[in-house]
XYZ file of C-alpha atoms in Angstrom:
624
model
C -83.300 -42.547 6.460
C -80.711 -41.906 4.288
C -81.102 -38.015 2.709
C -79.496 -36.649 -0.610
C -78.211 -33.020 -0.042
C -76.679 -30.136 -2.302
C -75.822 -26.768 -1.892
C -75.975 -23.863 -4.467
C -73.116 -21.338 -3.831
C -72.481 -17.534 -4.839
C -69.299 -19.067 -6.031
C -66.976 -21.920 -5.542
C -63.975 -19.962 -3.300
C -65.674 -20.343 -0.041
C -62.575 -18.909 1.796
C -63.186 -15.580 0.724
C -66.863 -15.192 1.481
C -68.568 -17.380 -0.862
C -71.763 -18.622 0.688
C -74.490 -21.031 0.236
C -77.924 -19.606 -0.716
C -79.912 -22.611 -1.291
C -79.991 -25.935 -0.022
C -81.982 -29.214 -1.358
C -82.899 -32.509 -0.289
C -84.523 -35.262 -0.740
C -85.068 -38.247 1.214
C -85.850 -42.272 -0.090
C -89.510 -41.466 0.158
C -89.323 -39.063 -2.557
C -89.848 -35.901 -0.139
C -88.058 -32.786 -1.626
C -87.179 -29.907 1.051
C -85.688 -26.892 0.221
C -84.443 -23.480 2.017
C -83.587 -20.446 -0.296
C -82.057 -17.614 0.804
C -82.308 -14.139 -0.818
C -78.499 -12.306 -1.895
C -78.121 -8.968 -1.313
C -77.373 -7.895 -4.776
C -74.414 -5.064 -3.739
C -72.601 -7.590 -1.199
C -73.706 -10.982 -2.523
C -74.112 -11.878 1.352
C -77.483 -14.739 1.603
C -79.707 -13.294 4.574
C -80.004 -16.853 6.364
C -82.783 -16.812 9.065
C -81.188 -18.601 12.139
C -84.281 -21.479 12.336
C -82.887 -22.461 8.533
C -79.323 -22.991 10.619
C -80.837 -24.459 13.298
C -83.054 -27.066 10.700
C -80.198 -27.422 8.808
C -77.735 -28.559 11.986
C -80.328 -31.087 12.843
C -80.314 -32.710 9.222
C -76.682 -33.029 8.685
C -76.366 -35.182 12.008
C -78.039 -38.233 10.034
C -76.785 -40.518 6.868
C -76.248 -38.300 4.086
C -75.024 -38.845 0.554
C -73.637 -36.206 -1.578
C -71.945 -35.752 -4.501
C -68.548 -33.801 -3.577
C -69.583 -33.803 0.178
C -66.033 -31.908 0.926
C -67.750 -28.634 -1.183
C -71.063 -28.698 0.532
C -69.631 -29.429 4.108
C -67.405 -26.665 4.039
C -70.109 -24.764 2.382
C -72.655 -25.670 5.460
C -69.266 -25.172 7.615
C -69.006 -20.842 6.432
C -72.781 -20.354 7.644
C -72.314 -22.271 10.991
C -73.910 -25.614 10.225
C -71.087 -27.704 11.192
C -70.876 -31.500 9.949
C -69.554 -34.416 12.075
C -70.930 -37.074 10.574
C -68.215 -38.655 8.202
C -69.314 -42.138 9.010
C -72.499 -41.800 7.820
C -71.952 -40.227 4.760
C -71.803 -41.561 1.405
C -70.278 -39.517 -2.038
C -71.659 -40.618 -5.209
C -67.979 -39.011 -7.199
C -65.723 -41.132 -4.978
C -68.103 -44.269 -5.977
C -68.444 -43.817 -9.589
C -64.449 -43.473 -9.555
C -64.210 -46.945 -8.089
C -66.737 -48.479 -10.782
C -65.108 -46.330 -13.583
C -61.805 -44.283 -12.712
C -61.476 -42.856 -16.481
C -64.771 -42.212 -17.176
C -66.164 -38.482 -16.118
C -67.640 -38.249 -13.083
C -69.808 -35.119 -13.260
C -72.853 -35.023 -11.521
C -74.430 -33.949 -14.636
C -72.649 -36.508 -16.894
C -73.509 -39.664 -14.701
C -77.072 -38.994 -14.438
C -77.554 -38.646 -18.172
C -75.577 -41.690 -19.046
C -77.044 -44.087 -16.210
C -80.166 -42.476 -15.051
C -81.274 -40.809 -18.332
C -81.846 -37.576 -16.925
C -80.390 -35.051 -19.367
C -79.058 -31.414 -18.823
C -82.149 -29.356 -20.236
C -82.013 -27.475 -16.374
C -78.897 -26.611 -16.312
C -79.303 -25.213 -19.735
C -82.599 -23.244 -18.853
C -80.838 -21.583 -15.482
C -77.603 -20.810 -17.623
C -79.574 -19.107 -20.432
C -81.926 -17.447 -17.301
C -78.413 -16.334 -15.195
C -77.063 -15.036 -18.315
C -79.863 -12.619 -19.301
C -80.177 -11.906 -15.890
C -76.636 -11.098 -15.447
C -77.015 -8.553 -18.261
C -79.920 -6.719 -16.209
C -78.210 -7.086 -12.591
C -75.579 -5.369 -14.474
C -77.687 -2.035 -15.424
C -79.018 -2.138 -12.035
C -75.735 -1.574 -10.818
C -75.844 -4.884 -8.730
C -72.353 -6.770 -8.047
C -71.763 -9.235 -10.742
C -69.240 -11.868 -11.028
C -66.230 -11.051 -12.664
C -62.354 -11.148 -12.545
C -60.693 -10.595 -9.337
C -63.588 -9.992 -7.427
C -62.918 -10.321 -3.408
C -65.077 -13.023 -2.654
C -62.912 -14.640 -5.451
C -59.974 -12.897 -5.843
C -57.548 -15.561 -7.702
C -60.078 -15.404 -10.690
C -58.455 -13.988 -13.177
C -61.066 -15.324 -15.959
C -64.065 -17.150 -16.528
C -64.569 -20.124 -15.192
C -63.959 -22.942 -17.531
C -68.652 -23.101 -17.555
C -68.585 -19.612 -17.835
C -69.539 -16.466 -15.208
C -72.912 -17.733 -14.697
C -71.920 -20.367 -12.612
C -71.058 -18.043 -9.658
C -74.591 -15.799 -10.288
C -77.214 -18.621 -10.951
C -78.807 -16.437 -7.428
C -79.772 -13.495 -9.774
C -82.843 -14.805 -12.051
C -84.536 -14.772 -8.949
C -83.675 -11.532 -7.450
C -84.173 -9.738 -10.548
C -87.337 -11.382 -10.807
C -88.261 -10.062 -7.356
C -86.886 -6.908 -8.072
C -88.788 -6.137 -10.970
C -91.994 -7.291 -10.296
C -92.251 -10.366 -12.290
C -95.320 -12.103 -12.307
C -95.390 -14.702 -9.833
C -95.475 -17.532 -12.529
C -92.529 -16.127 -14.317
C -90.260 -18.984 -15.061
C -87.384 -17.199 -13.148
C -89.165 -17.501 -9.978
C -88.085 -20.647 -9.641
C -85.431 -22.281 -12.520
C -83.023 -22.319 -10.156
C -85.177 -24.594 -8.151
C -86.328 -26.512 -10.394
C -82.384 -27.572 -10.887
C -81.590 -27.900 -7.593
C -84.278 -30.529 -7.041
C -83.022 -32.585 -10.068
C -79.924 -32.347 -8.558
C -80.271 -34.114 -5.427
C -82.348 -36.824 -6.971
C -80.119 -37.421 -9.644
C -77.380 -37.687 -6.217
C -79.727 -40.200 -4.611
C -80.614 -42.271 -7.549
C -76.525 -42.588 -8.795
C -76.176 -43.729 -5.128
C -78.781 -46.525 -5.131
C -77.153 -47.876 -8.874
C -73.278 -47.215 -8.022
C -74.184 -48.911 -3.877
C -75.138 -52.289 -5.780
C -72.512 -52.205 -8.208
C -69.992 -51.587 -5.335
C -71.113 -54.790 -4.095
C -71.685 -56.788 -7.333
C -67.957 -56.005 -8.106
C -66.505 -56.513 -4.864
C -65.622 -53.211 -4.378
C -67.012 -51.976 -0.913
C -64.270 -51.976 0.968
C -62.032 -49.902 -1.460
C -65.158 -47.422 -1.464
C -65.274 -47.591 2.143
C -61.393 -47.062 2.487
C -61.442 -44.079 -0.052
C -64.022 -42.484 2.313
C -62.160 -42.208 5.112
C -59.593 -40.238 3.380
C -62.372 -37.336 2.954
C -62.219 -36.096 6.293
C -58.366 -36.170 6.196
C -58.427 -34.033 3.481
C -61.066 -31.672 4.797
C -59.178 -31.434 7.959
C -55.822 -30.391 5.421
C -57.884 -27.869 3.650
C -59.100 -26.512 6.573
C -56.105 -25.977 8.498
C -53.934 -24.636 5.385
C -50.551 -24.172 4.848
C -48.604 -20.456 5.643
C -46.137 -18.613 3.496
C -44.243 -15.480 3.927
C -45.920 -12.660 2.462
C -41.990 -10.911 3.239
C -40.300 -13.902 1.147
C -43.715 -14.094 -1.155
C -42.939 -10.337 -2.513
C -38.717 -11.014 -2.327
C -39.678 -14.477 -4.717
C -41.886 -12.569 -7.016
C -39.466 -9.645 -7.426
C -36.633 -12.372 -7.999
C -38.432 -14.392 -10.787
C -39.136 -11.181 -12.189
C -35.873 -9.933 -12.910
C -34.729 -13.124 -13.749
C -37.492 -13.476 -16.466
C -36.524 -9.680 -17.832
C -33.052 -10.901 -17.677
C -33.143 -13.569 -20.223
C -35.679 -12.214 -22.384
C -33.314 -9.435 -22.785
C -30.655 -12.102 -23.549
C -32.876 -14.477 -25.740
C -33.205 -11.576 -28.008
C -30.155 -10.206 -28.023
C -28.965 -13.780 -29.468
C -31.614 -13.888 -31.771
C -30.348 -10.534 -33.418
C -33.356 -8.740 -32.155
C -34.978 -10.946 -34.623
C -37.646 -10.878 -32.199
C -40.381 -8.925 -30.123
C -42.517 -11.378 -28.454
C -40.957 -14.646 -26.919
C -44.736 -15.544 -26.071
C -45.729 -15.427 -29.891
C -45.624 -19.262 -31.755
C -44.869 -17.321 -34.997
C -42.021 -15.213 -34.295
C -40.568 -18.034 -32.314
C -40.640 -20.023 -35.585
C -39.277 -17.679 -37.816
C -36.324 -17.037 -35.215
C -35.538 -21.028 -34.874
C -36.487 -22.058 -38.125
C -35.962 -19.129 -40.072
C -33.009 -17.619 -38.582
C -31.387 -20.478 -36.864
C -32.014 -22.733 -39.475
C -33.266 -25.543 -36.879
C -34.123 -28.776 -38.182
C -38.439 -28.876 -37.380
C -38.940 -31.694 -34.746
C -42.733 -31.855 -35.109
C -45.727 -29.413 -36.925
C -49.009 -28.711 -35.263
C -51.766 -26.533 -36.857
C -49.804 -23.493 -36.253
C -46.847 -24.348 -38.204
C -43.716 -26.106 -36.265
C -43.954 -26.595 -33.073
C -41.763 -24.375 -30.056
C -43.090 -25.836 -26.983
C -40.796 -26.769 -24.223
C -40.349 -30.829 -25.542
C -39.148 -29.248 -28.812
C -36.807 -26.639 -27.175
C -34.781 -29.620 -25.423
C -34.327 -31.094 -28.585
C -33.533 -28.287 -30.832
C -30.829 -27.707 -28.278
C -29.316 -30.720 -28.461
C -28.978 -30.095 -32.196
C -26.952 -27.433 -31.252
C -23.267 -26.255 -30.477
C -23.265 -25.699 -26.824
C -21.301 -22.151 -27.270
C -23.445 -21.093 -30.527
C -26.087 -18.479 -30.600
C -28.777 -20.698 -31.476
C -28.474 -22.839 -28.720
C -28.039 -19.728 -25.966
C -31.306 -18.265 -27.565
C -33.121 -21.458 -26.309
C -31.248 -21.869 -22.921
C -32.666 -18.287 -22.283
C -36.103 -18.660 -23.860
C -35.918 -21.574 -21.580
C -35.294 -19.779 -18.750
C -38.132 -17.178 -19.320
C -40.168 -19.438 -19.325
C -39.460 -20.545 -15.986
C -39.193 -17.520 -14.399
C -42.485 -16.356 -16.197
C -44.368 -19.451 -14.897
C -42.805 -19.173 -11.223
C -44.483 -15.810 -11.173
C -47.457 -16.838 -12.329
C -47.478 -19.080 -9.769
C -46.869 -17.129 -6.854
C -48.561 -14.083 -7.768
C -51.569 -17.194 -7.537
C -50.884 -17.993 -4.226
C -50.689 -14.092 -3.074
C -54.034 -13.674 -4.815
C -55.726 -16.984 -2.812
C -53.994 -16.268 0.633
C -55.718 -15.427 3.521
C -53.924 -13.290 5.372
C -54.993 -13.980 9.544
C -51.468 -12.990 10.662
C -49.129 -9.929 10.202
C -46.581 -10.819 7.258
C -48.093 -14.534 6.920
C -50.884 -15.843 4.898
C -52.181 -18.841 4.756
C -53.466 -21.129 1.563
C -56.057 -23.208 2.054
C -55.881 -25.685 -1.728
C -58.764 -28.057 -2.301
C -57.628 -31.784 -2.402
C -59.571 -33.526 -4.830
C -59.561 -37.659 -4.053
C -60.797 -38.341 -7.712
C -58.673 -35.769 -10.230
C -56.529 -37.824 -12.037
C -57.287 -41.304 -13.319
C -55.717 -43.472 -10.566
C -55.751 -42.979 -6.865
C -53.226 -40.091 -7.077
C -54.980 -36.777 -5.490
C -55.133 -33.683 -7.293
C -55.776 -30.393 -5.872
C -56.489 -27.044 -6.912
C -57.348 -22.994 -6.171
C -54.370 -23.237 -6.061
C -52.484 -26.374 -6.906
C -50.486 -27.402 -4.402
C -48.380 -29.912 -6.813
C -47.349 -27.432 -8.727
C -45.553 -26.351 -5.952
C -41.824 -26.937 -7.505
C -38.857 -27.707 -5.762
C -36.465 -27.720 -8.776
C -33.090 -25.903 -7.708
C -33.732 -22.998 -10.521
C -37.399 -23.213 -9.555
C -37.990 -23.327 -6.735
C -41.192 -21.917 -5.108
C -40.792 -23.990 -1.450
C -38.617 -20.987 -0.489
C -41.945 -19.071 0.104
C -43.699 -21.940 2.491
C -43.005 -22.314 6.286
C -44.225 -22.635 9.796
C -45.790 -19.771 11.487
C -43.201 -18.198 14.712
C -43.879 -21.056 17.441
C -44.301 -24.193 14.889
C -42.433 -26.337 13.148
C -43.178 -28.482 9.867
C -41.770 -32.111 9.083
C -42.149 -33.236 5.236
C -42.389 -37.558 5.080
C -41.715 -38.809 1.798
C -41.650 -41.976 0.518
C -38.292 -42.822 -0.915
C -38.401 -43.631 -4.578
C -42.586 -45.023 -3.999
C -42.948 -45.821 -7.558
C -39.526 -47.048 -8.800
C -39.910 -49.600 -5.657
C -43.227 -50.353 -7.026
C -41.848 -51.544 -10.250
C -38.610 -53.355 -9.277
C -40.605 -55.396 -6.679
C -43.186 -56.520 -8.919
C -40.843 -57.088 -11.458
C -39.691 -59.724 -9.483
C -35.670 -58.497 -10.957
C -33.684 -59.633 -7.701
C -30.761 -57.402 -9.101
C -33.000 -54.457 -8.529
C -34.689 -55.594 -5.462
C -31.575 -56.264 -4.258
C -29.949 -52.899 -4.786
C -32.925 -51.295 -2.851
C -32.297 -53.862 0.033
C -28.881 -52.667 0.478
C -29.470 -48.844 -0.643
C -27.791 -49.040 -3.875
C -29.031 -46.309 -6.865
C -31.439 -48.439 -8.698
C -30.578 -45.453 -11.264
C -27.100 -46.250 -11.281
C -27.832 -50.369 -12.234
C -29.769 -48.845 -15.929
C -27.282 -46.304 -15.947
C -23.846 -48.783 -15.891
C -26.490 -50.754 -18.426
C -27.196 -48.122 -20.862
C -23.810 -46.167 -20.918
C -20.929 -49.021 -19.348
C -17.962 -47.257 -20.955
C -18.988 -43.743 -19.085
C -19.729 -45.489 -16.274
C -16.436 -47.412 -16.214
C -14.400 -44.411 -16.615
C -16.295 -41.930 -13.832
C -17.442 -44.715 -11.023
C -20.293 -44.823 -9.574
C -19.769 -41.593 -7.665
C -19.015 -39.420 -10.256
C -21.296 -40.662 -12.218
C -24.055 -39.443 -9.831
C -23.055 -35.975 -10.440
C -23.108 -35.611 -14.331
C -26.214 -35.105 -16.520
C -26.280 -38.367 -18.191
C -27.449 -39.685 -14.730
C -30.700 -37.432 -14.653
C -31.157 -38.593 -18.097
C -30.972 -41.851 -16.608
C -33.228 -40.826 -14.062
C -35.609 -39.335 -16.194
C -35.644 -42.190 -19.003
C -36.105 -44.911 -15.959
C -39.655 -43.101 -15.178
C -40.746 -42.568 -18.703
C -40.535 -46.187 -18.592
C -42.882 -46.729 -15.693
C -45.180 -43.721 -17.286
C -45.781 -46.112 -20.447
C -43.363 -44.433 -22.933
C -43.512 -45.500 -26.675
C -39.764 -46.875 -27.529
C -39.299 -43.877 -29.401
C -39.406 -41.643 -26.672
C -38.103 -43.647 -23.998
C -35.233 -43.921 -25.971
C -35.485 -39.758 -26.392
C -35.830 -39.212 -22.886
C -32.636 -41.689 -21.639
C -30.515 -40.169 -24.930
C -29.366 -43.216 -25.619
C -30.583 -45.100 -29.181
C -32.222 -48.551 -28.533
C -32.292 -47.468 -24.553
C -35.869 -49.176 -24.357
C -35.335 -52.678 -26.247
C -31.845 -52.679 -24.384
C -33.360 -52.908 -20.795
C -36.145 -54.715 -21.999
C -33.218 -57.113 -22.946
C -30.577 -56.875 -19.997
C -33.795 -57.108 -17.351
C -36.186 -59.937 -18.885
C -38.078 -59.916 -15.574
C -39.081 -56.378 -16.563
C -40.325 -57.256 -19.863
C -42.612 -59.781 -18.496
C -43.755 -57.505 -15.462
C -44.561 -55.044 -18.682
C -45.711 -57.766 -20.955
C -48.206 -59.001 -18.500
C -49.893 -55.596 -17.388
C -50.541 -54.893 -20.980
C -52.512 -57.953 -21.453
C -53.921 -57.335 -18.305
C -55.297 -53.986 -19.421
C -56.598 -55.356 -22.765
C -58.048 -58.738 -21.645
C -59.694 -57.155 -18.539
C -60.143 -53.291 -19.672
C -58.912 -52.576 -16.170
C -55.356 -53.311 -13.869
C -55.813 -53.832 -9.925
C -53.173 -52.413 -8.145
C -51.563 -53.208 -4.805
C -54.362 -52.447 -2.755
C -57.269 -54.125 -4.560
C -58.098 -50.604 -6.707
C -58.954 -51.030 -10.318
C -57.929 -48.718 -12.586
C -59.280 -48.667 -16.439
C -57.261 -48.947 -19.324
C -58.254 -47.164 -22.284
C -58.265 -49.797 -24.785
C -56.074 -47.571 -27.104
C -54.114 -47.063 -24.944
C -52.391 -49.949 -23.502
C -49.111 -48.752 -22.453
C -50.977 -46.743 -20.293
C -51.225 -50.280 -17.790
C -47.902 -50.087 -15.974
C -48.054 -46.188 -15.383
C -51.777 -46.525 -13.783
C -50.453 -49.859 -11.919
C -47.395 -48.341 -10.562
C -49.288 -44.930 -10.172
C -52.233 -46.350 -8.444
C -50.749 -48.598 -5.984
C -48.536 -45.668 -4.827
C -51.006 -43.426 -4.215
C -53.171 -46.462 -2.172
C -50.242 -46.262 -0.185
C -50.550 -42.468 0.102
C -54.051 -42.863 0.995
C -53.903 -45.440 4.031
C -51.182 -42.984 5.308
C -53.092 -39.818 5.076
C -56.106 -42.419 7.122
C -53.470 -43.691 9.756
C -52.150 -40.012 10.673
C -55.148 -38.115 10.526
C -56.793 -40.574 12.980
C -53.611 -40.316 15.174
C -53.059 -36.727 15.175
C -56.733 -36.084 16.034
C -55.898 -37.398 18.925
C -52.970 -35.080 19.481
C -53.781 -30.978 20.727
C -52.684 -28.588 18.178
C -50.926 -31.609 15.330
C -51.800 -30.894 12.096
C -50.992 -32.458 8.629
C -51.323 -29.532 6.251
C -50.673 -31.028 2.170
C -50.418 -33.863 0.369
C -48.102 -33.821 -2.752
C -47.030 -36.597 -4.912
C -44.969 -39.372 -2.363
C -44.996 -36.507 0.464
C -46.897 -35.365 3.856
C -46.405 -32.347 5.284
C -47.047 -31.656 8.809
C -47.301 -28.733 11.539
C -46.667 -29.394 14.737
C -45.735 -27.333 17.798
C -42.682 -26.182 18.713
C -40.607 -27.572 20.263
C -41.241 -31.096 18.609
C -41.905 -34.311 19.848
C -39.418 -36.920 18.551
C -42.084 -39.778 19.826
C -44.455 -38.069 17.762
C -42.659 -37.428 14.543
C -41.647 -41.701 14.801
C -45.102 -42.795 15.098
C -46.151 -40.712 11.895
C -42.834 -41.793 10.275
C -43.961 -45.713 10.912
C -47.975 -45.260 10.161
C -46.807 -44.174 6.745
C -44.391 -46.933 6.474
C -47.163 -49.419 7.435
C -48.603 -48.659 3.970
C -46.192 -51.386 2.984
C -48.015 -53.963 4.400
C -50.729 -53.172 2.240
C -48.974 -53.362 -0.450
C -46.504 -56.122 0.624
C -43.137 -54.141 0.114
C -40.777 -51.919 1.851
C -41.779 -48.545 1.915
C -39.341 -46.584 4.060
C -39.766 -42.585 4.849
C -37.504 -39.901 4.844
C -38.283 -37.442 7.487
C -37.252 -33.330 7.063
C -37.856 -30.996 9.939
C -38.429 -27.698 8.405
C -37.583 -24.933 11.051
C -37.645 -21.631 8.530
C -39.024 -22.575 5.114
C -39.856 -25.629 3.432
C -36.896 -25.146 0.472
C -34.317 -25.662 3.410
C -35.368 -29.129 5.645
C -33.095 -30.794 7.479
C -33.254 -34.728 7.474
C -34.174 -35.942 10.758
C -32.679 -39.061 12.557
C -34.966 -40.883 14.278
């Protein structure tokens, strides 16, 4: 009998001693069962009688469906109720992103739109939990707030708010303070938690037979077996440096102070606060004289689009133009510490001078079948030559990491479909499809430099940069912006007709149907607004299908394996920790389970292989 479960959590970072403290269910007959645990209101530790464990083992060995199952099984995992049963599990997020990928797929959201249950309990706990906060607070009682160590990275509310993490205290101060027994705080909490898992179990039945109405099972069923692969990843974590961690931070630091203290010497000392919109607009417009790009509600706008262009209004030598190269550059630095100081914050440290970062891959995040991932997030996780915060990352003493990327995934994408033999052709004999637009857009540079040359200058990672605005669904207008060349778009449009019909016909696709199906057989919606939006999610979504089958294949290979690990998924790239020293045989049959994607997609999609010895900023391509 298939059973609806959720868990309710002391908060959401369950690597730092978050805990469950009360688990629902219900099954098809209607039956609700429920353990609660009491919190110990100075540790926030549940007391969990073993026989709940035991019950609770027995339960999750049977056909479950969840919504999230990756939280709640690693919630069940942190009290000792281990989960096996993948196969038998169903998630009613990953479903309702297969019927609707745009839409939101909250728990909360999906029941009131297709079950007509509304959010009147989760209002009554988060008005009990707040009032309740306020009195666990007199008491002296551990409250959630920033940086606490069972979540340490928090540095503010939670995007809900603080209650979120404390929804366990209504209760406890009820007990504490000797509140009737028919007090309403007795028992809000599980009065939501009950809702909860029906509302699970009733989205299930709905989203199951609209799976199969729409012929969308076996995408469903394919997205699921990514979950434990992902699990397994989050589990296992990735290590950094704490040594190089500290070194980076120190680094960015300086480098930050550095050209703040230039910015403003440039700007005359015309300026206090580089952070502050206003005195940023009174140095560039005021002082500078800039011509305003765009306004918002704040006046003109300074944010990083409207830097690039304000410099390119610019002498390269004047004093205008240095003042944004350094504000630039502040930025950076400023965000690169952010950044790590993040990771420091959510590392747990199991070794001397190594911690280890365990981010939460989230299959459903963006709006195709890209994955997301977060606390912290791993694709932030630049490896920009100025910016670069791989220099931190690295195998342990004893292992050994090898990063597979897809070569140019979603460029590939787009010239195959196309159908543009010139471009197909160029990736067939390992030609810069880059170079083709490039000789197209700019043929009297191009002339002059060669294609060598050429490579090297920055007109080429305009090039670059303009040729994936193009896949991403830019308007002319910025297309155009972003390749720095006027008419860019209409030109290739022009010089590659098989383009503009691969284009042409995903945009009707989107409008006609409201949806495009990529490679794969994964539809993805189309805001109807929106329809330049068709190509990106095509292009997107079929290279993240191809992403997903090769997170499947290796994680069912390597299970096999003692001690073989893949640790992250970012953008086109798997990383991988295996023992040292490595197994070529090994490291080949990842290399072609990845490129097997291509079959599902019916297209070439080689791997390049890096063996990372020291950290992941310096890997060393592998031939194989």
């Amino acid at each position: 009998m298939l059973i609806a479960l959720d868990t309710e959590t002391t908060g959401h970072d369950l690597q730092h001693g978050c805990k469950p403290f009360f688990v629902s269910t219900v099954d098809e007959k209607g039956k609700i069962v429920c353990w609660e645990w009491d919190v110990d209101p100075m540790t926030r530790e549940p007391q969990i009688p073993s026989k709940d464990k035991a019950a609770l083992r027995k339960l999750v060995a049977g056909p479950l469906v969840l919504h999230n199952i990756k939280f709640d099984v690693r919630a069940l995992e942190v009290i000792g109720v281990k989960f096996d049963a993948w196969d038998q599990a169903e998630d009613t997020l990953v479903a309702s992103h297969c019927l609707a990928s745009s839409e939101p797929h909250g728990l909360k959201f999906l029941a009131d739109e297709y079950l007509g249950i509304d959010d009147g309990d989760q209002q009554d706990l988060r008005d009990a939990t707040n009032e309740a906060r306020r009195i666990g607070r007199k008491l002296g009682w551990r409250i959630a707030q920033p940086f606490d160590p069972h979540f340490p990275a928090v540095k503010r509310a939670p995007k809900a708010g603080w209650w979120v993490m404390d929804t366990w205290l209504p209760r406890a101060v009820a007990k504490a303070e000797g509140y009737a027994p028919d007090h309403p705080w007795h028992s809000v909490l599980g009065t939501y938690a009950k809702l909860d898992v029906e509302r699970t179990l009733g989205l299930w039945w709905m989203f199951h037979e609209a799976l199969k109405d729409e012929g969308l099972m076996d995408v469903y069923r394919t997205r699921m077996k990514v979950l434990p692969a992902l699990y397994a990843m989050e589990k296992r974590g990735a290590s950094l440096s704490s040594k190089r961690l500290d070194a980076a931070i120190e680094s960015f630091t300086m480098e930050a102070a550095d050209a703040e203290y230039r910015a403003k010497k440039y700007a005359e000392s015309k300026i206090d606060n580089l952070a502050s919109p206003k005195q940023m607009q009174g140095v560039l417009y005021g002082h500078f004289k800039f011509k305003p790009v765009k306004e918002t509600k704040t006046g003109y706008s300074t944010d990083a689009s409207t830097l690039e262009i304000l410099q390119d209004q610019a002498r390269p030598t004047s004093k205008g133009c240095r003042f944004i190269q350094n504000v630039v550059a502040h930025r950076k630095n400023r965000k690169a510490v952010d950044y790590l100081e993040s990771y420091k914050l959510s590392g747990v440290g199991n070794r001397k001078n190594w911690l280890t970062l365990h981010p939460s891959f989230n299959l459903t995040g963006t709006a195709s079948t890209r994955n997301s991932s977060q606390d912290p997030n791993a694709q932030n996780i630049s490896k920009q030559e100025s910016f670069n915060l791989r220099q931190v990352f690295g195998p342990m003493p004893g292992r050994h990491w090898l990063a597979m990327d897809y070569q140019n995934i979603e460029l590939r994408i787009f010239a195959y479909e196309s159908g543009d033999r010139e471009l197909i052709e160029a990736f067939e004999a390992g030609y810069s499809v880059h170079l083709i637009i490039a000789e197209a857009l700019r043929p009297a540079e191009f002339k002059r430099l060669g294609p060598e040359a050429f490579a090297k200058t920055e007109a080429y990672r305009w090039t670059k940069a303009g040729n994936f605005s193009l896949i991403y669904g830019a308007s002319p207008r910025k297309a155009d912006a972003t390749y720095r060349v006027d008419g860019a778009y209409d030109r290739i449009r022009s010089r590659f007709p098989e383009i503009d019909r691969f284009m042409s016909s995903k945009y009707a696709e989107g409008m006609k149907r409201g949806f495009v199906t990529t490679l794969g057989g994964y539809r993805l919606q189309v805001p109807h607004d929106r329809p330049h939006v068709a190509v990106n999610y095509f292009v997107q979504g079929s290279a993240g299908w191809a992403m997903n089958k090769a997170i499947i294949r290796t994680h069912e290979y390597l299970s096999k394996r003692k001690d073989h690990h893949a640790i992250m998924t970012i953008h086109d790239e798997l990383v991988f920790d295996f023992p040292n020293p490595i197994r070529k045989p090994v490291v080949r049959a990842c290399k072609r389970l990845m490129e097997k994607s291509g079959e599902d997609l019916g297209l070439p999609t080689p791997v390049d292989a890096d063996l990372i010895d020291d950290n992941w900023a310096n890997g060393k391509g592998m031939k194989l």
